[in-house]
PDB file of C-alpha atoms in Angstrom:
ATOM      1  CA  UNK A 118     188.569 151.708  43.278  1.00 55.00           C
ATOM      2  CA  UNK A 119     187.586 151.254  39.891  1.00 62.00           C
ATOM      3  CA  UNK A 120     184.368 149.916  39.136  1.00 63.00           C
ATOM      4  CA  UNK A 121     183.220 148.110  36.135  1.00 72.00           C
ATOM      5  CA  UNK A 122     179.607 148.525  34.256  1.00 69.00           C
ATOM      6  CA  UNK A 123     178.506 145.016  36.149  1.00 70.00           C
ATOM      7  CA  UNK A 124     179.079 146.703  39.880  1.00 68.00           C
ATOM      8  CA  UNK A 125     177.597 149.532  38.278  1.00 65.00           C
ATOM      9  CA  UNK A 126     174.704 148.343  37.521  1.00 66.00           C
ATOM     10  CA  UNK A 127     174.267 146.245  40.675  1.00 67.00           C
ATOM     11  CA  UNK A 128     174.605 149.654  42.511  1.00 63.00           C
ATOM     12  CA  UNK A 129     171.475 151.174  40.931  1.00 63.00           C
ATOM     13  CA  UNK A 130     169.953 148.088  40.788  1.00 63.00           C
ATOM     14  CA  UNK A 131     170.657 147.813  44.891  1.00 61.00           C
ATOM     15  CA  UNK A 132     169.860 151.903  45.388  1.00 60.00           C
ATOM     16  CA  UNK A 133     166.568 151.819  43.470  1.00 58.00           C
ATOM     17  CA  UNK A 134     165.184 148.807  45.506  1.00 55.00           C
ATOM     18  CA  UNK A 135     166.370 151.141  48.490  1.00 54.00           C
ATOM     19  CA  UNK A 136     164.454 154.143  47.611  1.00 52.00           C
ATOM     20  CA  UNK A 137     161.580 151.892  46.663  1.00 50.00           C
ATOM     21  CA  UNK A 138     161.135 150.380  50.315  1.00 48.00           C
ATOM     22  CA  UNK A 139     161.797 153.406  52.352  1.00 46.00           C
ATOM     23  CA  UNK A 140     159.174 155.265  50.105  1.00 44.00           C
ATOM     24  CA  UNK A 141     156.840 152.650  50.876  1.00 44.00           C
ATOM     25  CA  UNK A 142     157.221 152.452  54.483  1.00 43.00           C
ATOM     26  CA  UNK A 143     156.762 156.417  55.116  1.00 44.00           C
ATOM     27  CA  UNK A 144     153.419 156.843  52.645  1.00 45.00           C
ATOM     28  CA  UNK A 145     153.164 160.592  53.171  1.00 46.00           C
ATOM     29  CA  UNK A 146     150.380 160.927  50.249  1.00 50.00           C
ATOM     30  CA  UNK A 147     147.466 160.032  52.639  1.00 51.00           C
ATOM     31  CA  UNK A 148     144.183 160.356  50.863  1.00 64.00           C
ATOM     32  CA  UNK A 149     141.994 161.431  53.683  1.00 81.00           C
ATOM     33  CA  UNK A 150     142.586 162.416  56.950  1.00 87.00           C
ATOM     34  CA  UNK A 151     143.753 159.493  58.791  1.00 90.00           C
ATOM     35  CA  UNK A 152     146.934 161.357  60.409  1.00 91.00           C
ATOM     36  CA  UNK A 153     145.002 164.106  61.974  1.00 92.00           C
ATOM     37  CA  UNK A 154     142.832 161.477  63.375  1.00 93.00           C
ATOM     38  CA  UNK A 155     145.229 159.785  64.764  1.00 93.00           C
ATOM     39  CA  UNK A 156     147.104 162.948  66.368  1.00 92.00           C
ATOM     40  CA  UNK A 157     144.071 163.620  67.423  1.00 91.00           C
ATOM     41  CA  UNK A 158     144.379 160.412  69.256  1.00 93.00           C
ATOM     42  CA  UNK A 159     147.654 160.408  71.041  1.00 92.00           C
ATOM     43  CA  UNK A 160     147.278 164.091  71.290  1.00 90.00           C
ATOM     44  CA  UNK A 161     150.565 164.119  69.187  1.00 86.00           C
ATOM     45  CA  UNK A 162     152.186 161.748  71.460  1.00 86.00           C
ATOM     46  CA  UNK A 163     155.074 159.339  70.166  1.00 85.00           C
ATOM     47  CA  UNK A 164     153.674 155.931  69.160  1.00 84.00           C
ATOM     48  CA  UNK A 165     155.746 152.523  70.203  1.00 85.00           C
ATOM     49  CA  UNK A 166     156.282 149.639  68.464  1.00 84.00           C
ATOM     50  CA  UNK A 167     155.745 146.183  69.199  1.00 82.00           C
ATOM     51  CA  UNK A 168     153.092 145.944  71.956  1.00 89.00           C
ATOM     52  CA  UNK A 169     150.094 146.006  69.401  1.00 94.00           C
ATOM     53  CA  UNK A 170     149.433 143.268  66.727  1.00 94.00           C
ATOM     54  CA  UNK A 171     147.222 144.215  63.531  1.00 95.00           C
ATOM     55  CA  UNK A 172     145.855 141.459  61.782  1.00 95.00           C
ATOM     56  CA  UNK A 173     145.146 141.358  58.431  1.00 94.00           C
ATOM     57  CA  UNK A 174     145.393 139.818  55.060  1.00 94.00           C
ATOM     58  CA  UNK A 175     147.881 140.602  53.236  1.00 93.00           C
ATOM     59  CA  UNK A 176     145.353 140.118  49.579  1.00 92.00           C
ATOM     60  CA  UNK A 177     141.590 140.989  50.142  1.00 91.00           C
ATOM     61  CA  UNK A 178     139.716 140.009  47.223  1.00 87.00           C
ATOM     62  CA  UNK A 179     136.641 141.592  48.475  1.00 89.00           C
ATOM     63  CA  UNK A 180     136.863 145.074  50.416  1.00 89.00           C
ATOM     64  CA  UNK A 181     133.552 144.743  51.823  1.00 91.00           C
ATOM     65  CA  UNK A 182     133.711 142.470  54.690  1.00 92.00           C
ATOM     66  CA  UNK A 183     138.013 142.269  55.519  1.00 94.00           C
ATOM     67  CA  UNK A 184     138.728 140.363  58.564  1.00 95.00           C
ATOM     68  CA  UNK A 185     140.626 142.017  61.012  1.00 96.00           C
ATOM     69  CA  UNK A 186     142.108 141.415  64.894  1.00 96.00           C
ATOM     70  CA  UNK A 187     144.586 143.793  66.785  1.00 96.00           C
ATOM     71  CA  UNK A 188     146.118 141.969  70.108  1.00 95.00           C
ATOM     72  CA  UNK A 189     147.495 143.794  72.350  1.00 95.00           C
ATOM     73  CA  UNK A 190     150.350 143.256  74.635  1.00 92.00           C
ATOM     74  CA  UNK A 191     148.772 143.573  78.439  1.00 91.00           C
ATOM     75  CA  UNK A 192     148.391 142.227  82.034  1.00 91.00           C
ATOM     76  CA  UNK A 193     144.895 144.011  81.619  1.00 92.00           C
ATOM     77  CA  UNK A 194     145.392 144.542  85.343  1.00 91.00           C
ATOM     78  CA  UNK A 195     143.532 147.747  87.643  1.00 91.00           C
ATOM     79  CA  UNK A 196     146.416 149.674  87.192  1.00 90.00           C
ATOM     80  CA  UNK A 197     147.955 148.272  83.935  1.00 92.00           C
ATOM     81  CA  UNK A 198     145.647 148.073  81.218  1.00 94.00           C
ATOM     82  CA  UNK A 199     144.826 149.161  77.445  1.00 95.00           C
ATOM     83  CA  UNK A 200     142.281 151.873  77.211  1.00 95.00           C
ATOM     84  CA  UNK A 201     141.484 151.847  73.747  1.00 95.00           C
ATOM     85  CA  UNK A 202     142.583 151.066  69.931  1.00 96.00           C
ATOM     86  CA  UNK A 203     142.060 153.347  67.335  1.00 96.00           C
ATOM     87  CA  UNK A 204     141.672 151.972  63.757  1.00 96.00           C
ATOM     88  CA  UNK A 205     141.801 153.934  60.620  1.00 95.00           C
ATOM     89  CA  UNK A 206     141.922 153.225  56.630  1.00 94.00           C
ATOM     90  CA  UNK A 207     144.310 155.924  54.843  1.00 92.00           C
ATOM     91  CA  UNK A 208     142.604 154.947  51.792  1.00 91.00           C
ATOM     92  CA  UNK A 209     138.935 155.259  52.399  1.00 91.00           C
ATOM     93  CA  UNK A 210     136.245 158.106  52.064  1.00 90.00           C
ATOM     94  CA  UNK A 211     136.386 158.306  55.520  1.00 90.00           C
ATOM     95  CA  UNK A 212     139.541 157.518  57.402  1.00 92.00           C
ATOM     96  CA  UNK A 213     137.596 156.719  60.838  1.00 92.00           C
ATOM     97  CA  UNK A 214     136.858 152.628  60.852  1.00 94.00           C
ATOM     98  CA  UNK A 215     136.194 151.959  64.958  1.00 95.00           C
ATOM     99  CA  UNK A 216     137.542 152.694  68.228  1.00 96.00           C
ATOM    100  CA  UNK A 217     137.781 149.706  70.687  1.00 96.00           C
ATOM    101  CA  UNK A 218     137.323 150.659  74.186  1.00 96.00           C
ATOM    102  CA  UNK A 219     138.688 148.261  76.858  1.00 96.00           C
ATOM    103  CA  UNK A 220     138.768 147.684  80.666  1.00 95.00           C
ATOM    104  CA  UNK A 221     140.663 145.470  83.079  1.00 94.00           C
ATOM    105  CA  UNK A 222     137.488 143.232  82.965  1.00 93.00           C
ATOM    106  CA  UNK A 223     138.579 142.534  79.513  1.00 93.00           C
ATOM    107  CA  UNK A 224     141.039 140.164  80.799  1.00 92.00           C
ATOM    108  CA  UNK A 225     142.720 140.222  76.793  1.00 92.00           C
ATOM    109  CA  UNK A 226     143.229 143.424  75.127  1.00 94.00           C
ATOM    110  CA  UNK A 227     141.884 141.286  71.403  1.00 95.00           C
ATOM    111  CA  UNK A 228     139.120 142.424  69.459  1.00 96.00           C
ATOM    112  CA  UNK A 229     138.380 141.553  66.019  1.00 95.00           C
ATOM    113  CA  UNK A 230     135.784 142.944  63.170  1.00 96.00           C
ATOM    114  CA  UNK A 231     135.305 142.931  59.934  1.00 95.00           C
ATOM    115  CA  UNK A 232     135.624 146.203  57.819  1.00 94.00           C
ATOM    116  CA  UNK A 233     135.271 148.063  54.748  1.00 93.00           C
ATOM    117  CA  UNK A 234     138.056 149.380  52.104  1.00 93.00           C
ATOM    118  CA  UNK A 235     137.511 151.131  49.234  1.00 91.00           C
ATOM    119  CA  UNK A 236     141.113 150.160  47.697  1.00 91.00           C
ATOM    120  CA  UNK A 237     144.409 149.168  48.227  1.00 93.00           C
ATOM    121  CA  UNK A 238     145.447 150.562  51.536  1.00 93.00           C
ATOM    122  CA  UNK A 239     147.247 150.746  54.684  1.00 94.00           C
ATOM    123  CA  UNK A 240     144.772 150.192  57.757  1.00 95.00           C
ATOM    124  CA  UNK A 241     146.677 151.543  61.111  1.00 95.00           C
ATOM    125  CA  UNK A 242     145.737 150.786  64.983  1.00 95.00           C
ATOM    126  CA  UNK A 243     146.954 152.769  67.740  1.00 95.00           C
ATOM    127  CA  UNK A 244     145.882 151.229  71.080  1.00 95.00           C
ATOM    128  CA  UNK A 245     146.485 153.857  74.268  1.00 95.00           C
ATOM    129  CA  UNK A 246     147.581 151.990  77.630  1.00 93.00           C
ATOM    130  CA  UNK A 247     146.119 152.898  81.068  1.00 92.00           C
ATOM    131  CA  UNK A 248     149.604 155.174  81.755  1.00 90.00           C
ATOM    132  CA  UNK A 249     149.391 157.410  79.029  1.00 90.00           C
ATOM    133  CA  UNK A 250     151.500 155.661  76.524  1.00 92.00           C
ATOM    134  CA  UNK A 251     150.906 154.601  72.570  1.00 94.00           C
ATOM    135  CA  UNK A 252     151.690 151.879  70.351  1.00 94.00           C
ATOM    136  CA  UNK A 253     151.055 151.432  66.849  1.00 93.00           C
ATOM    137  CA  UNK A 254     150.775 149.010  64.241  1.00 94.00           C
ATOM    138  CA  UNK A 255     149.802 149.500  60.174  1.00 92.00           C
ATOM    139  CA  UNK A 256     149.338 146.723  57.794  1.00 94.00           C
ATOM    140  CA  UNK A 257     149.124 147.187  53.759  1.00 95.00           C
ATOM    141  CA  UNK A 258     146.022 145.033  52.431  1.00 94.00           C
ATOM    142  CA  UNK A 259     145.824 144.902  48.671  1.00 93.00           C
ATOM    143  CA  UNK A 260     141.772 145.089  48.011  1.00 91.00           C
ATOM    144  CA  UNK A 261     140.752 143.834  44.388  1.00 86.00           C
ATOM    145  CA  UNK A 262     137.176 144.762  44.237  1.00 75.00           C
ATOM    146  CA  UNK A 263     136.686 147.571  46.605  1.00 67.00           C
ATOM    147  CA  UNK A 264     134.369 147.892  49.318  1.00 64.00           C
ATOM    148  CA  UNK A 265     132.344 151.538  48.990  1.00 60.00           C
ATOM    149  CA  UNK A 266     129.262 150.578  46.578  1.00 54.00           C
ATOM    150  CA  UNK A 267     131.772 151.659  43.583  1.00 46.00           C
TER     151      UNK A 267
ATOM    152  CA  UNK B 233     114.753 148.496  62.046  1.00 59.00           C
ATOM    153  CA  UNK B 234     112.137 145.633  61.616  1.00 59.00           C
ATOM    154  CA  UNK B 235     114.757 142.823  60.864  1.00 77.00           C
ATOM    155  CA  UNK B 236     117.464 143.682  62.941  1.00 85.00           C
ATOM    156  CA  UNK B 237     118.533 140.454  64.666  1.00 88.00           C
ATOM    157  CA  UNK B 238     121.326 139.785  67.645  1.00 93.00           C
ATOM    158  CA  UNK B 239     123.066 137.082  68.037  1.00 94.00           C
ATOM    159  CA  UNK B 240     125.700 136.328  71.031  1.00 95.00           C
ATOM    160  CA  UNK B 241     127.861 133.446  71.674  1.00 95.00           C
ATOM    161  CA  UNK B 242     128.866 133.202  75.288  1.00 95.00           C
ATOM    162  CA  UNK B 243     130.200 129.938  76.827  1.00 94.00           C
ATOM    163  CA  UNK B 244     127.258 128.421  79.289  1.00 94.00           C
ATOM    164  CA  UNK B 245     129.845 128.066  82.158  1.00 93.00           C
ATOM    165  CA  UNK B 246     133.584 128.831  83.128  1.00 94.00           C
ATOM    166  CA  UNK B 247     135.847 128.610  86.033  1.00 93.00           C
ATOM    167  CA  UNK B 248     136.470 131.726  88.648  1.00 91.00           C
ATOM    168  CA  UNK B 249     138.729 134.054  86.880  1.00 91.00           C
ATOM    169  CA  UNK B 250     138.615 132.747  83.464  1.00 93.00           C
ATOM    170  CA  UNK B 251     139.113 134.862  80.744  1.00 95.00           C
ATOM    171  CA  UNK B 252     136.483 133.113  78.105  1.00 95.00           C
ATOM    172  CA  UNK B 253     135.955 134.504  74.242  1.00 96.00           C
ATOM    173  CA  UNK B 254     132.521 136.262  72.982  1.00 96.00           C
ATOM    174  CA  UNK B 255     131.412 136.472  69.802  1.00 96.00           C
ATOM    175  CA  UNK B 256     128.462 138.645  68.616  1.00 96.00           C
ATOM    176  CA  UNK B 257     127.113 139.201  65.465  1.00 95.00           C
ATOM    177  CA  UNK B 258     123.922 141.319  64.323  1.00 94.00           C
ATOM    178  CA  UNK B 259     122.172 141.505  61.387  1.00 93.00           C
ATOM    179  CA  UNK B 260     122.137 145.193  59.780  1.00 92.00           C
ATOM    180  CA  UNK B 261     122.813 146.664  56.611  1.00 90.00           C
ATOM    181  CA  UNK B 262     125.407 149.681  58.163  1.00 91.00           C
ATOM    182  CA  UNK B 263     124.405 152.072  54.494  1.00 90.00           C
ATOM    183  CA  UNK B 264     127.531 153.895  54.431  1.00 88.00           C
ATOM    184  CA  UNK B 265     125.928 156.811  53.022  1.00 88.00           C
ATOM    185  CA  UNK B 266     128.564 156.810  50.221  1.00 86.00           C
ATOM    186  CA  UNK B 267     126.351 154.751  47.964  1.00 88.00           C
ATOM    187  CA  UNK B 268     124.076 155.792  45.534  1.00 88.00           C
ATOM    188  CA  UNK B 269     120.510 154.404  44.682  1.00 88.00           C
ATOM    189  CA  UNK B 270     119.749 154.435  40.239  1.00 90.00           C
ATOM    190  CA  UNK B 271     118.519 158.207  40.486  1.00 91.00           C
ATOM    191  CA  UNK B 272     121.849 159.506  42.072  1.00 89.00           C
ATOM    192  CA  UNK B 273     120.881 160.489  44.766  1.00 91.00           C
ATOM    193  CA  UNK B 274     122.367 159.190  48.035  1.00 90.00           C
ATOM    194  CA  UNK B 275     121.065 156.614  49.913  1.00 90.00           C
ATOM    195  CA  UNK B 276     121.272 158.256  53.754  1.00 91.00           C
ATOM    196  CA  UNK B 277     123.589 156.632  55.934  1.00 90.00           C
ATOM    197  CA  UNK B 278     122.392 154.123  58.512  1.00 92.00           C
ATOM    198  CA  UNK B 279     124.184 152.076  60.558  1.00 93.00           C
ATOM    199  CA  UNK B 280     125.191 150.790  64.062  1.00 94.00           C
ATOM    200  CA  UNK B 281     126.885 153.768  65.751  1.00 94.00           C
ATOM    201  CA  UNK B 282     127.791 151.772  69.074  1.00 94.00           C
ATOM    202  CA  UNK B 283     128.341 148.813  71.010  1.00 96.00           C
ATOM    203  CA  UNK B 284     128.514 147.962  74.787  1.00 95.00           C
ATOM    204  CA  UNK B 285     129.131 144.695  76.519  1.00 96.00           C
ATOM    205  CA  UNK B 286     128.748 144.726  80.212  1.00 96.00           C
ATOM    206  CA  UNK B 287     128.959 142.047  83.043  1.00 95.00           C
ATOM    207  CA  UNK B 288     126.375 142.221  85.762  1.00 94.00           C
ATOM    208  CA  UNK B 289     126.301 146.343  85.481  1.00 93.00           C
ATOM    209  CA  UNK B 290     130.658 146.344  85.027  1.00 94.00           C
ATOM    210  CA  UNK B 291     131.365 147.743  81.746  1.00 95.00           C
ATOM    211  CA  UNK B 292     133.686 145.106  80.035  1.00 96.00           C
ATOM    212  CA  UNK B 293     133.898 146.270  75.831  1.00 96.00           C
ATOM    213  CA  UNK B 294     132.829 148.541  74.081  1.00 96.00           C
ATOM    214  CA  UNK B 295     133.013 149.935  70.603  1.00 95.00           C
ATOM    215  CA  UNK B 296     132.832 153.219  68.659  1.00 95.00           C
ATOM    216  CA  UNK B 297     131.533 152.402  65.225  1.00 95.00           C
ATOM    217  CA  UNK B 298     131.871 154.354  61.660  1.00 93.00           C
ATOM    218  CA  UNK B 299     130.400 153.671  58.400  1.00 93.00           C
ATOM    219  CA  UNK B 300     133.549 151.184  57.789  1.00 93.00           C
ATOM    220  CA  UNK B 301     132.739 148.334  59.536  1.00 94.00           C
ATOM    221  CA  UNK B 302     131.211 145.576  57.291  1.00 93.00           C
ATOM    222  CA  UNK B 303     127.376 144.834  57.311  1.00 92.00           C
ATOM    223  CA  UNK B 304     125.891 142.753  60.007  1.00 94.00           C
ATOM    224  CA  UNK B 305     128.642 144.030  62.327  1.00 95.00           C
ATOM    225  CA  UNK B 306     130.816 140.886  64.124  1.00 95.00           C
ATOM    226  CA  UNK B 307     132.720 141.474  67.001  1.00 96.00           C
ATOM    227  CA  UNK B 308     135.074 138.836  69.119  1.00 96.00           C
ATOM    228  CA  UNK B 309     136.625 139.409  72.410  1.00 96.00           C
ATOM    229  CA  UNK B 310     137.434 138.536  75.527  1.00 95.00           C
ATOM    230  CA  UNK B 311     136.021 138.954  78.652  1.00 95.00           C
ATOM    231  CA  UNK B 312     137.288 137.899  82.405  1.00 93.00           C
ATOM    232  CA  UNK B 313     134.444 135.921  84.805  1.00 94.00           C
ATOM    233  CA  UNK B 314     134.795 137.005  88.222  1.00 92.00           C
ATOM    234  CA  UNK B 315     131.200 135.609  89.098  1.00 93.00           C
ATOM    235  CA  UNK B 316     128.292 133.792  88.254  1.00 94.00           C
ATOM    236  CA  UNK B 317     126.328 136.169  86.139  1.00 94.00           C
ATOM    237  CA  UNK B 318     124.967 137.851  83.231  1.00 95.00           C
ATOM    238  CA  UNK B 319     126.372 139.447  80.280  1.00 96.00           C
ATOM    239  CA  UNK B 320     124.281 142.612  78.818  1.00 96.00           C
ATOM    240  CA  UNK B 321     125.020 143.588  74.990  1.00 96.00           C
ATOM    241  CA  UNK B 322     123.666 146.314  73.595  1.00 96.00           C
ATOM    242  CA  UNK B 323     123.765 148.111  70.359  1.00 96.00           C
ATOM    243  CA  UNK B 324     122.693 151.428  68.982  1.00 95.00           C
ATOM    244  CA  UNK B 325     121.290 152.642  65.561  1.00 94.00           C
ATOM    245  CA  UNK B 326     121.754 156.029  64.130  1.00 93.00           C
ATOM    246  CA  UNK B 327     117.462 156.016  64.288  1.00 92.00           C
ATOM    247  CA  UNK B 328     117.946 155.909  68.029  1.00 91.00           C
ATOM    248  CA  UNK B 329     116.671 152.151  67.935  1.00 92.00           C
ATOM    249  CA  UNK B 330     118.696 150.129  70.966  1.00 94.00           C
ATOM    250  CA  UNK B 331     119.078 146.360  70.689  1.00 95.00           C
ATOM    251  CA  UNK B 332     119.267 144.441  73.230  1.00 94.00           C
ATOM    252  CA  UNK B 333     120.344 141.292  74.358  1.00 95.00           C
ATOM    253  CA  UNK B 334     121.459 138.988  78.125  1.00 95.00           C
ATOM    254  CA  UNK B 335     123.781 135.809  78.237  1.00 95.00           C
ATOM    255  CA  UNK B 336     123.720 134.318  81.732  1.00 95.00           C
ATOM    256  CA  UNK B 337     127.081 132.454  82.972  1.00 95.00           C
ATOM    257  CA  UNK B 338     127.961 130.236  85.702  1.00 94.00           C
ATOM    258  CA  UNK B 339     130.913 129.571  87.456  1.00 92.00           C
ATOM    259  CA  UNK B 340     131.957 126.015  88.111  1.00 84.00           C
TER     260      UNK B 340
END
């Protein structure tokens, strides 16, 4: 197949976006020590998908009071319930931001706060179930005046 | 903490079972202990280090806190009503100070 400079350049056009997105979605450049905290966390368990909701906007123009919520998917039953959610910053002095503890008298695993960022980051929950298992959710908030006394 | 002031929203009543939405809010500064004061030196952290919410002795929320959650700390969630009752909140400082404050419920 012969290609002309057009699909050419449409290629590298096409494989630079690629590269672009999967770089962003595996940021392995943490600033602090948000990881660790989170192995810490699951004990180095596998995190899910899809039964815990971050909230967050997407632009914070001021990084010292961000809204956020994280819902999470849950009878909230005696025997079926979310423990706890973990929430970290990968971008701030300190990664740590709160830990939500939950019980079946919760009746809703939601909880929302308001936090700090210091910058442009990703903030990441992991909420651990009653039977041992994880799930995980990480939004990117883009902070224009940061939240740190800077 | 001279000015440190609670404030809870709980609904007055709600039916058996119901799970019902509580807000709480207190007024603190949380210093980060990242911040400096005009000399450059550090301004020693202080802030809220926990929260509990409990339901006639239950424990029903609670809340681990680090320096990056916001000044006067807000917190919303949800809570099921078994039972006429009263709802306990407490918070602690990093001084040791506990705050302390009771929303009674009743069930239709």
């Amino acid at each position: 197949m012969e290609l002309n400079r057009r699909q050419i350049m449409a290629l590298a056009a096409g494989s630079a976006a690629f590269a672009a997105t999967t770089s962003l979605s595996f940021p392995v450049l943490a600033a602090n020590d948000a990881q660790d905290i989170i192995n810490a966390f699951t004990g180095g368990a596998e995190a899910g998908e899809g039964a815990l909701t971050l909230d967050a906007p997407e632009i914070a123009e001021n990084g010292n009071t961000v809204p956020i919520e994280v819902t999470v998917d849950s009878p909230m039953s005696e025997d079926d319930y979310v423990e706890a959610v973990l929430i970290v910053a990968d971008g701030n002095p300190n990664a740590s931001v709160a830990t939500f503890h939950f019980t079946p008298m919760s009746g809703e695993a939601l909880a929302s706060t308001r936090i700090r960022l210091a910058k442009t980051q990703d903030v990441i929950a992991v909420a651990k179930m009653s039977n041992g298992t994880f799930a995980m959710d990480r939004k990117t908030v883009k902070v224009t005046i940061g939240g740190c006394g800077g | 903490m001279a000015n440190v002031k609670p404030r809870v929203k709980v609904p007055k009543s709600a039916n058996a079972g119901e799970v019902i939405t509580i807000k709480t809010l207190i007024s603190h500064p949380m210093e980060s202990g990242q911040r400096r004061d005009k000399e450059g030196n550090l301004i020693p952290r202080q802030i809220i280090n926990s929260f509990k919410c409990e339901f006639n002795g239950t424990p029903v929320f609670s809340c681990d806190i680090e320096p990056a959650v916001s000044s006067n700390p807000y917190f919303e969630f949800k809570a099921r009503v078994p039972e006429s009752g009263e709802f306990k909140f407490t918070w602690v400082d990093d001084d040791g100070s506990v705050y302390e404050e009771t929303k009674k419920i009743e069930v239709k």
